[in-house]
Coordinates of C-alpha atoms and ligand atoms in Angstrom, one line a residue:
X1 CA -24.8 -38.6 -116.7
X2 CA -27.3 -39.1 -114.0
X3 CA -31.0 -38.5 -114.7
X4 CA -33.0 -36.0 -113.1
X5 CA -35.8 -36.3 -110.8
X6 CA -37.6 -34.3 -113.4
X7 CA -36.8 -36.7 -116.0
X8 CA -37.0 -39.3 -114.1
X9 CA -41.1 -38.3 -113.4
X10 CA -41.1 -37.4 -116.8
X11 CA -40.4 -41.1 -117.9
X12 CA -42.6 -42.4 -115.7
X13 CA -46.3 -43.2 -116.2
X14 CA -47.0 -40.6 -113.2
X15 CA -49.8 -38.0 -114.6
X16 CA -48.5 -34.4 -114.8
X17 CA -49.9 -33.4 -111.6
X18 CA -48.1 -36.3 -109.9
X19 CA -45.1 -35.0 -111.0
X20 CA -46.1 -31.7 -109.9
X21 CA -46.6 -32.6 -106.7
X22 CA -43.6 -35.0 -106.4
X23 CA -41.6 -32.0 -107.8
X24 CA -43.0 -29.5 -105.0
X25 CA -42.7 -32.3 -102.1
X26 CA -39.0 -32.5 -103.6
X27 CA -38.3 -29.2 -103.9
X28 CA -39.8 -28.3 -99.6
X29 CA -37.3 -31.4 -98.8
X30 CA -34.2 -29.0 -100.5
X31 CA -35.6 -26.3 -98.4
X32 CA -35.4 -28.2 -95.3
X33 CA -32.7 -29.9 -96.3
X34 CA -31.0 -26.3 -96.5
X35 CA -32.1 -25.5 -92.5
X36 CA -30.6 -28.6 -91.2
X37 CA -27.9 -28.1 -92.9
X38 CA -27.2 -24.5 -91.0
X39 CA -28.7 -26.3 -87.4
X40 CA -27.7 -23.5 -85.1
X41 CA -27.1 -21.0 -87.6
X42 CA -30.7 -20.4 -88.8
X43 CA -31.7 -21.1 -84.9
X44 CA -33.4 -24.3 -85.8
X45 CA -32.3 -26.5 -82.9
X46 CA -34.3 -27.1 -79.1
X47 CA -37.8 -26.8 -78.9
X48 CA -40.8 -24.7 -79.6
X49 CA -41.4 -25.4 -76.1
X50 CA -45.4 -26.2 -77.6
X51 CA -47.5 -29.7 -77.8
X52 CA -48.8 -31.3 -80.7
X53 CA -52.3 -33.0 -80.9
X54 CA -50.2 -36.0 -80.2
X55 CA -49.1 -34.6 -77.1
X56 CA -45.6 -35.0 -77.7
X57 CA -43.0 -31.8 -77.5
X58 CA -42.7 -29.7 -81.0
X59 CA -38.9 -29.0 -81.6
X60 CA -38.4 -25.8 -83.5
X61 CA -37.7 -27.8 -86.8
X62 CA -40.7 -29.6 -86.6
X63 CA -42.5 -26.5 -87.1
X64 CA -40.9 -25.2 -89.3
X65 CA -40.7 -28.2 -91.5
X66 CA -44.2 -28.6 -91.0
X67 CA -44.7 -24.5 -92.4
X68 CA -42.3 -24.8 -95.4
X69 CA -44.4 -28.6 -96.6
X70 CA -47.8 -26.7 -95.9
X71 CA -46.5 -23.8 -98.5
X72 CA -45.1 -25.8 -101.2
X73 CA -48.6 -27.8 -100.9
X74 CA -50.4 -24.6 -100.8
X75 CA -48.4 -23.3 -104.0
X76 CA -48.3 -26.7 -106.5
X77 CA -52.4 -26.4 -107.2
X78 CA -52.9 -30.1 -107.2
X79 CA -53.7 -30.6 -103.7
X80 CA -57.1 -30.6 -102.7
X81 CA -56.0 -31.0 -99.1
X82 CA -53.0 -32.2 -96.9
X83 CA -52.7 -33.6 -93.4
X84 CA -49.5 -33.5 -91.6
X85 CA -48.2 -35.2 -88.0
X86 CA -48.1 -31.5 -86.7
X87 CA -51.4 -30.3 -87.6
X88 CA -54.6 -31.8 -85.4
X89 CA -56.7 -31.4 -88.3
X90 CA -56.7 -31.5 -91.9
X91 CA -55.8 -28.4 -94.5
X92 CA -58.6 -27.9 -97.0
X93 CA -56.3 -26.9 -100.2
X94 CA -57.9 -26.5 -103.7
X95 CA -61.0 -27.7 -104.3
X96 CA -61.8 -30.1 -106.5
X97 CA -57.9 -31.3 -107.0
X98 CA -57.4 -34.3 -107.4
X99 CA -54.6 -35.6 -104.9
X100 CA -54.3 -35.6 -101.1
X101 CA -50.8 -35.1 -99.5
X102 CA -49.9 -37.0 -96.1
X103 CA -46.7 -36.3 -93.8
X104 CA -44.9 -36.2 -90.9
X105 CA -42.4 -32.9 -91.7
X106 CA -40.0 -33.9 -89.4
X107 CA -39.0 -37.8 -88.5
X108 CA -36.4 -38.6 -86.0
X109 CA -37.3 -35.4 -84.0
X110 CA -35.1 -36.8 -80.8
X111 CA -32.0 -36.7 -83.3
X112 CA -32.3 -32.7 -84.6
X113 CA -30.0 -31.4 -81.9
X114 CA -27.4 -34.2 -81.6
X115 CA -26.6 -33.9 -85.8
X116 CA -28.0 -37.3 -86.4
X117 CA -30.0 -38.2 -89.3
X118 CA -33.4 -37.1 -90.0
X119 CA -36.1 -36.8 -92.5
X120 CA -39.3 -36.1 -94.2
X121 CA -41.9 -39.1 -95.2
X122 CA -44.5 -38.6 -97.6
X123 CA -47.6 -40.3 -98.8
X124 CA -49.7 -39.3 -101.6
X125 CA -53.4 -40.2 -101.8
X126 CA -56.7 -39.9 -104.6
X127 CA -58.8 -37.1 -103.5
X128 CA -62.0 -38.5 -102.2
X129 CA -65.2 -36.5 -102.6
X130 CA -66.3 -35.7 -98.2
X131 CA -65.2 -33.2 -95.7
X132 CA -62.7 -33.1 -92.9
X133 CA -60.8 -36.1 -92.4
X134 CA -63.0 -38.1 -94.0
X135 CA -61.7 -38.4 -97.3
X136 CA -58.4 -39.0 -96.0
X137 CA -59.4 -42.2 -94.0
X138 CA -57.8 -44.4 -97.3
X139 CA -56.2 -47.9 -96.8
X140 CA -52.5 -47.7 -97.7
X141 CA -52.8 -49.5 -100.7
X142 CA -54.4 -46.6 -102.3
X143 CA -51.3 -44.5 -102.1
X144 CA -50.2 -43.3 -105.7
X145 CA -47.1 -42.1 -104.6
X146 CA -44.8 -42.3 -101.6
X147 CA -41.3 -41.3 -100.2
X148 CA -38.8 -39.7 -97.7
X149 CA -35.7 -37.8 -98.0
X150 CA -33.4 -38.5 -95.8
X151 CA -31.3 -35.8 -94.4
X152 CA -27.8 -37.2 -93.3
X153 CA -24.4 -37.3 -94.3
X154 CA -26.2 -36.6 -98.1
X155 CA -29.4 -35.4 -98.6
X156 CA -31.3 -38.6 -100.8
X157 CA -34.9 -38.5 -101.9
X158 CA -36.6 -42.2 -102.2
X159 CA -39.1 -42.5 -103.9
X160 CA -42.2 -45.1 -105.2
X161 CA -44.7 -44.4 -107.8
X162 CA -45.7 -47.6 -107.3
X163 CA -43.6 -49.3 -110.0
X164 CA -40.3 -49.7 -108.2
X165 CA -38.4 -47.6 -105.9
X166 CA -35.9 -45.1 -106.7
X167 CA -33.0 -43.0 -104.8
X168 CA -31.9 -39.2 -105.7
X169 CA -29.0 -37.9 -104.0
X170 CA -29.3 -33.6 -103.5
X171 CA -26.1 -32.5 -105.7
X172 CA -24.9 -29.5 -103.8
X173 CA -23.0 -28.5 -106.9
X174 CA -26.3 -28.1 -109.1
X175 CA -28.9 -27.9 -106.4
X176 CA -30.5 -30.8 -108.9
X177 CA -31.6 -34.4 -107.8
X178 CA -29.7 -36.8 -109.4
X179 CA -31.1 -40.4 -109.4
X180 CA -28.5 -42.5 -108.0
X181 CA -29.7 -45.8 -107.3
X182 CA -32.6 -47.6 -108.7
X183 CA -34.5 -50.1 -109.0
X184 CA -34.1 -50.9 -104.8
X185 CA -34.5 -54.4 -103.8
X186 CA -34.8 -55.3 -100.1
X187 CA -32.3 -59.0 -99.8
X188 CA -34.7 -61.2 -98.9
X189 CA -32.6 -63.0 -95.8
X190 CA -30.7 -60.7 -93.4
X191 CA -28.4 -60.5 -90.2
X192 CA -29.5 -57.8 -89.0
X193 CA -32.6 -56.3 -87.0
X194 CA -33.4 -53.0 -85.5
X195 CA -36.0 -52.1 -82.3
X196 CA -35.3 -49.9 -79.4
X197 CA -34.1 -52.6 -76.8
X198 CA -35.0 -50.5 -73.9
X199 CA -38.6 -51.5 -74.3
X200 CA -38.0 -55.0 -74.2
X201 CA -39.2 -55.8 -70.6
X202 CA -42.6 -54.4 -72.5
X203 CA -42.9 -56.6 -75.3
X204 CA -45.4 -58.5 -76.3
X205 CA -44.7 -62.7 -76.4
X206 CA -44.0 -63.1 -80.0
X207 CA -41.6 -60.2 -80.1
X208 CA -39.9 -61.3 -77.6
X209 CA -39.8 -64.5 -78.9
X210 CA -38.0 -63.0 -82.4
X211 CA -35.9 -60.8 -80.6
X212 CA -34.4 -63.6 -78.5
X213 CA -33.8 -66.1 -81.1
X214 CA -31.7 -63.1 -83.0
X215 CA -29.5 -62.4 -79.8
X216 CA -29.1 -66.3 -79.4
X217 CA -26.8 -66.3 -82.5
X218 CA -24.6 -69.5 -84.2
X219 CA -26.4 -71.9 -81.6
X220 CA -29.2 -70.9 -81.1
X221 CA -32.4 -71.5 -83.3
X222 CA -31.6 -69.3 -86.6
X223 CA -28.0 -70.8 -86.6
X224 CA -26.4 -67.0 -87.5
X225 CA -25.6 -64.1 -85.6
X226 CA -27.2 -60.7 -85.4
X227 CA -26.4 -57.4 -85.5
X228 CA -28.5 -54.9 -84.0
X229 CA -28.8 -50.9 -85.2
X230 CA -31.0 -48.3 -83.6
X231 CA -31.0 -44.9 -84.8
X232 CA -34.1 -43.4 -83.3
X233 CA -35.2 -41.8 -86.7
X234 CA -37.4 -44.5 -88.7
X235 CA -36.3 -42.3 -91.9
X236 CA -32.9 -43.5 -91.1
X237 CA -33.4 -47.2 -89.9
X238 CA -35.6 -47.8 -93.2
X239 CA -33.2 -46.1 -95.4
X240 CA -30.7 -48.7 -93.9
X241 CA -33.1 -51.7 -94.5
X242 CA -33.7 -50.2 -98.5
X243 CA -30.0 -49.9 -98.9
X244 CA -28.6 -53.4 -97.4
X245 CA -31.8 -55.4 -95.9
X246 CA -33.1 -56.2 -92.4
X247 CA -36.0 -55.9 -90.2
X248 CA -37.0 -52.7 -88.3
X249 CA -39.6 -53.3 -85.1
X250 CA -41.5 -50.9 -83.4
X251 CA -44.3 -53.0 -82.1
X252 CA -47.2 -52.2 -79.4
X253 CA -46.0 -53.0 -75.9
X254 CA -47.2 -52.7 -72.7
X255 CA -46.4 -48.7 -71.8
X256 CA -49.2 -47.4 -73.0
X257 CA -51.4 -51.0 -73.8
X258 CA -54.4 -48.9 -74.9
X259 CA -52.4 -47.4 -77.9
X260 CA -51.5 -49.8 -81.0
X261 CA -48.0 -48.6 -81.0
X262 CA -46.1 -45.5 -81.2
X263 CA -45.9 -45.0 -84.9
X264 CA -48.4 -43.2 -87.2
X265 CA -50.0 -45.0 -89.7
X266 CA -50.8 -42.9 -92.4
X267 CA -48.0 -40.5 -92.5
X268 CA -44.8 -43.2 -91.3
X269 CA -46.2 -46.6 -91.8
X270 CA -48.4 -46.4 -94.7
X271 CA -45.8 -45.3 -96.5
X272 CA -42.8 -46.5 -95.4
X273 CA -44.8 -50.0 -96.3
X274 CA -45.6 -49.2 -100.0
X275 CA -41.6 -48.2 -100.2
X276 CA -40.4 -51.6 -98.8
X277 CA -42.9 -53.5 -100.4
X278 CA -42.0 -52.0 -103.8
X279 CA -38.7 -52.8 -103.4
X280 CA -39.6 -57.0 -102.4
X281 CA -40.3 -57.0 -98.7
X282 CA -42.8 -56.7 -96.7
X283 CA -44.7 -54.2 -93.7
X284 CA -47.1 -56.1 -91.0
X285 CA -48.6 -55.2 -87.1
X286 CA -48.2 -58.6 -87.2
X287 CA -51.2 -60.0 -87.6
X288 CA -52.0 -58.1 -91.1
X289 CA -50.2 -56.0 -93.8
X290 CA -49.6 -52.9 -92.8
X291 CA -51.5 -51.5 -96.3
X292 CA -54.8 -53.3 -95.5
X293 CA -55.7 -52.1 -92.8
X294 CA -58.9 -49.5 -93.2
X295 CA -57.9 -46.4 -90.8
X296 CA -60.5 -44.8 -88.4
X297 CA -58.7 -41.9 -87.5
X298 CA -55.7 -39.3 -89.3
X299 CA -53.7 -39.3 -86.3
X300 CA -54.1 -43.6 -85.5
X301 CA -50.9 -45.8 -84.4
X302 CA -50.0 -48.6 -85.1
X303 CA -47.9 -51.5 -84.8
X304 CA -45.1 -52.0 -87.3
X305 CA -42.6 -54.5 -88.5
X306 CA -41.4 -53.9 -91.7
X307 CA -38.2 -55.6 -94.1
X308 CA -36.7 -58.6 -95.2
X309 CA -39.3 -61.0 -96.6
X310 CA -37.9 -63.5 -94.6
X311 CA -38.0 -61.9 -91.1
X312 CA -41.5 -60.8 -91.8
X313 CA -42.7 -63.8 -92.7
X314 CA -41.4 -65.3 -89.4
X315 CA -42.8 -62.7 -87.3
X316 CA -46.0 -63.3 -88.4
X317 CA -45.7 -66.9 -88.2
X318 CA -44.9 -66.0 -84.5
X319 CA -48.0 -63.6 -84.2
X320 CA -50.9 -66.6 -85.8
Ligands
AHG401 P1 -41.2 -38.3 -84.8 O1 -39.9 -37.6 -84.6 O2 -41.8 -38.0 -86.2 O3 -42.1 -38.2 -83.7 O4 -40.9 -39.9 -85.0 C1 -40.0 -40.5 -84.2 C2 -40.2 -42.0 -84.3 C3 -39.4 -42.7 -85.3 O5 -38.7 -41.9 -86.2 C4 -38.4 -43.5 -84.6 O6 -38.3 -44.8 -85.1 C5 -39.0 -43.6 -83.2 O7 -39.8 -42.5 -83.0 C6 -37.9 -43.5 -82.1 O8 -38.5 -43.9 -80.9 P2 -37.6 -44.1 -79.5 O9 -37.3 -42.7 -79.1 O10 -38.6 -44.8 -78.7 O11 -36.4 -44.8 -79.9
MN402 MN1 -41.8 -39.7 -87.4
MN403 MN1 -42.3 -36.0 -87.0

């Protein structure tokens, strides 16, 4: 019989507020989980037809993601404040508290209406005493905790307390997560890479560098041919890459050369980083890991290029 995700926490050497929290996160992912389920039905799909701070277009589901992660924080007690992709500016929760909860509600928003894969990602930070954003403005490797569920053809939860990384598929049957997979390992040498192709006339040198070497194939430098996979929702692409290894790209190109990249750091990268570098790869911008780098603002991009040890290591090898 599978274990529970409350078992599971239970187990683990996460303090009872962790699992609290984790539990709560969990438990808004069913909830959303339940909406995209219905699409159409509970009038989740097109857009709010309103910006975020980012300045990109809400979609309906974003908001209400956003709302249903902001009440389960609210409710658990052991938030003293959370900062999403969809709010400009921190939530003061309960003060004194001692975690701080990161996320982007809604990943993949570009996939909602076209029944693609979506999901949640989650950090989990050490309250800091300060105000505002302040407090927030932690290097990744302070997270405590970090995860996504993935919303597709089943509704999985992965998740790192930092001692491994763990997978619990929704059982529609029992409404329960179930862990199903566990301890993750990334394979260290892969075939396969993912970036969005369209961009490539933008890319910097050493990307394109990478990239070209994979499409050479059997005669070409690496001596083995790539396959390529682009889903559009980084939830999904880094699922894939937890599941059966490879290398997922979305680096800083020249579209907009003032921004770092298109990516978030603290609510995609950050932990997305700590997930794959629990489970034996590795997250960089290139020229650093992803985790050390000291952020200056909530909302800040970055560049990212995260999986297989071995890809990693050659793209930064490429970037010196
Ligand atoms: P979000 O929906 O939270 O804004 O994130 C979308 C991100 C990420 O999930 C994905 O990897 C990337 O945007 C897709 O970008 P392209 O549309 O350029 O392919
Ligand atoms: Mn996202
Ligand atoms: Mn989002």
């Amino acid at each position: 019989m599978a274990r529970t995700l409350q078992l599971f926490l239970s187990r683990s050497s996460a303090p009872k507020e962790l699992s609290t929290l984790i539990m709560a996160v969990a438990g808004a992912c069913k909830d959303i989980g339940a909406l995209v389920a219905r699409g159409a039905l509970a009038n989740v799909l097109g857009s709010a037809e309103t910006d975020n701070i980012q300045g990109e277009e809400q979609q309906k589901l974003d908001v209400r993601s956003n709302d249903v992660i902001l009440k389960a924080a609210e409710a658990c007690g052991v938030l003293a404040g959370a900062a999403s992709e969809e709010e400009e500016n921190p939530v003061p929760l309960k003060a004194g508290a001692p975690y701080l909860l990161l996320f982007d509600p809604l990943d993949g928003s570009s996939n909602i209406d076209v029944n693609v894969s979506i999901g949640t990602i989650f950090s989990v930070l050490p309250a800091k005493p300060g105000e505002g954003v302040e407090p927030f403005l932690q290097s990744g490797r302070n997270q405590v905790a970090a995860g996504y569920a993935v919303y597709g053809p089943q509704i999985t939860l992965v998740l790192t307390l930092g001692e491994g990384v763990s997978a619990f598929t929704l059982d529609p049957r029992s409404d329960e997560w179930l862990q199903t997979a566990g301890p993750l390992a990334v394979p260290e040498m892969t075939r396969e890479f993912s970036i969005n192709m369209s961009n490539m006339r933008h890319w910097a040198d050493p990307v394109r560098s990478y990239v070209d070497e994979c499409l050479a194939g059997k005669t070409g430098p690496r001596a083995k041919d790539f396959n390529m996979r682009w889903i559009a929702s980084m939830v999904a692409d880094v699922h894939r890459i937890l599941t059966r290894g490879g290398v997922f790209l979305y680096p800083w190109d020249k579209r907009e050369p003032h921004k770092p990249g298109k990516l978030r750091l603290m609510y995609e990268a950050n932990p997305m980083t700590l997930l794959v570098e629990q489970a034996g790869g590795r997250g960089i911008d290139g020229n650093q890991n992803i985790l050390d780098i000291q952020p200056t603002s909530l909302h800040q991009r970055v560049s990212v290029m995260l999986g297989s040890k071995e890809e990693i290591d050659m793209l930064e090898a490429k970037h010196a």
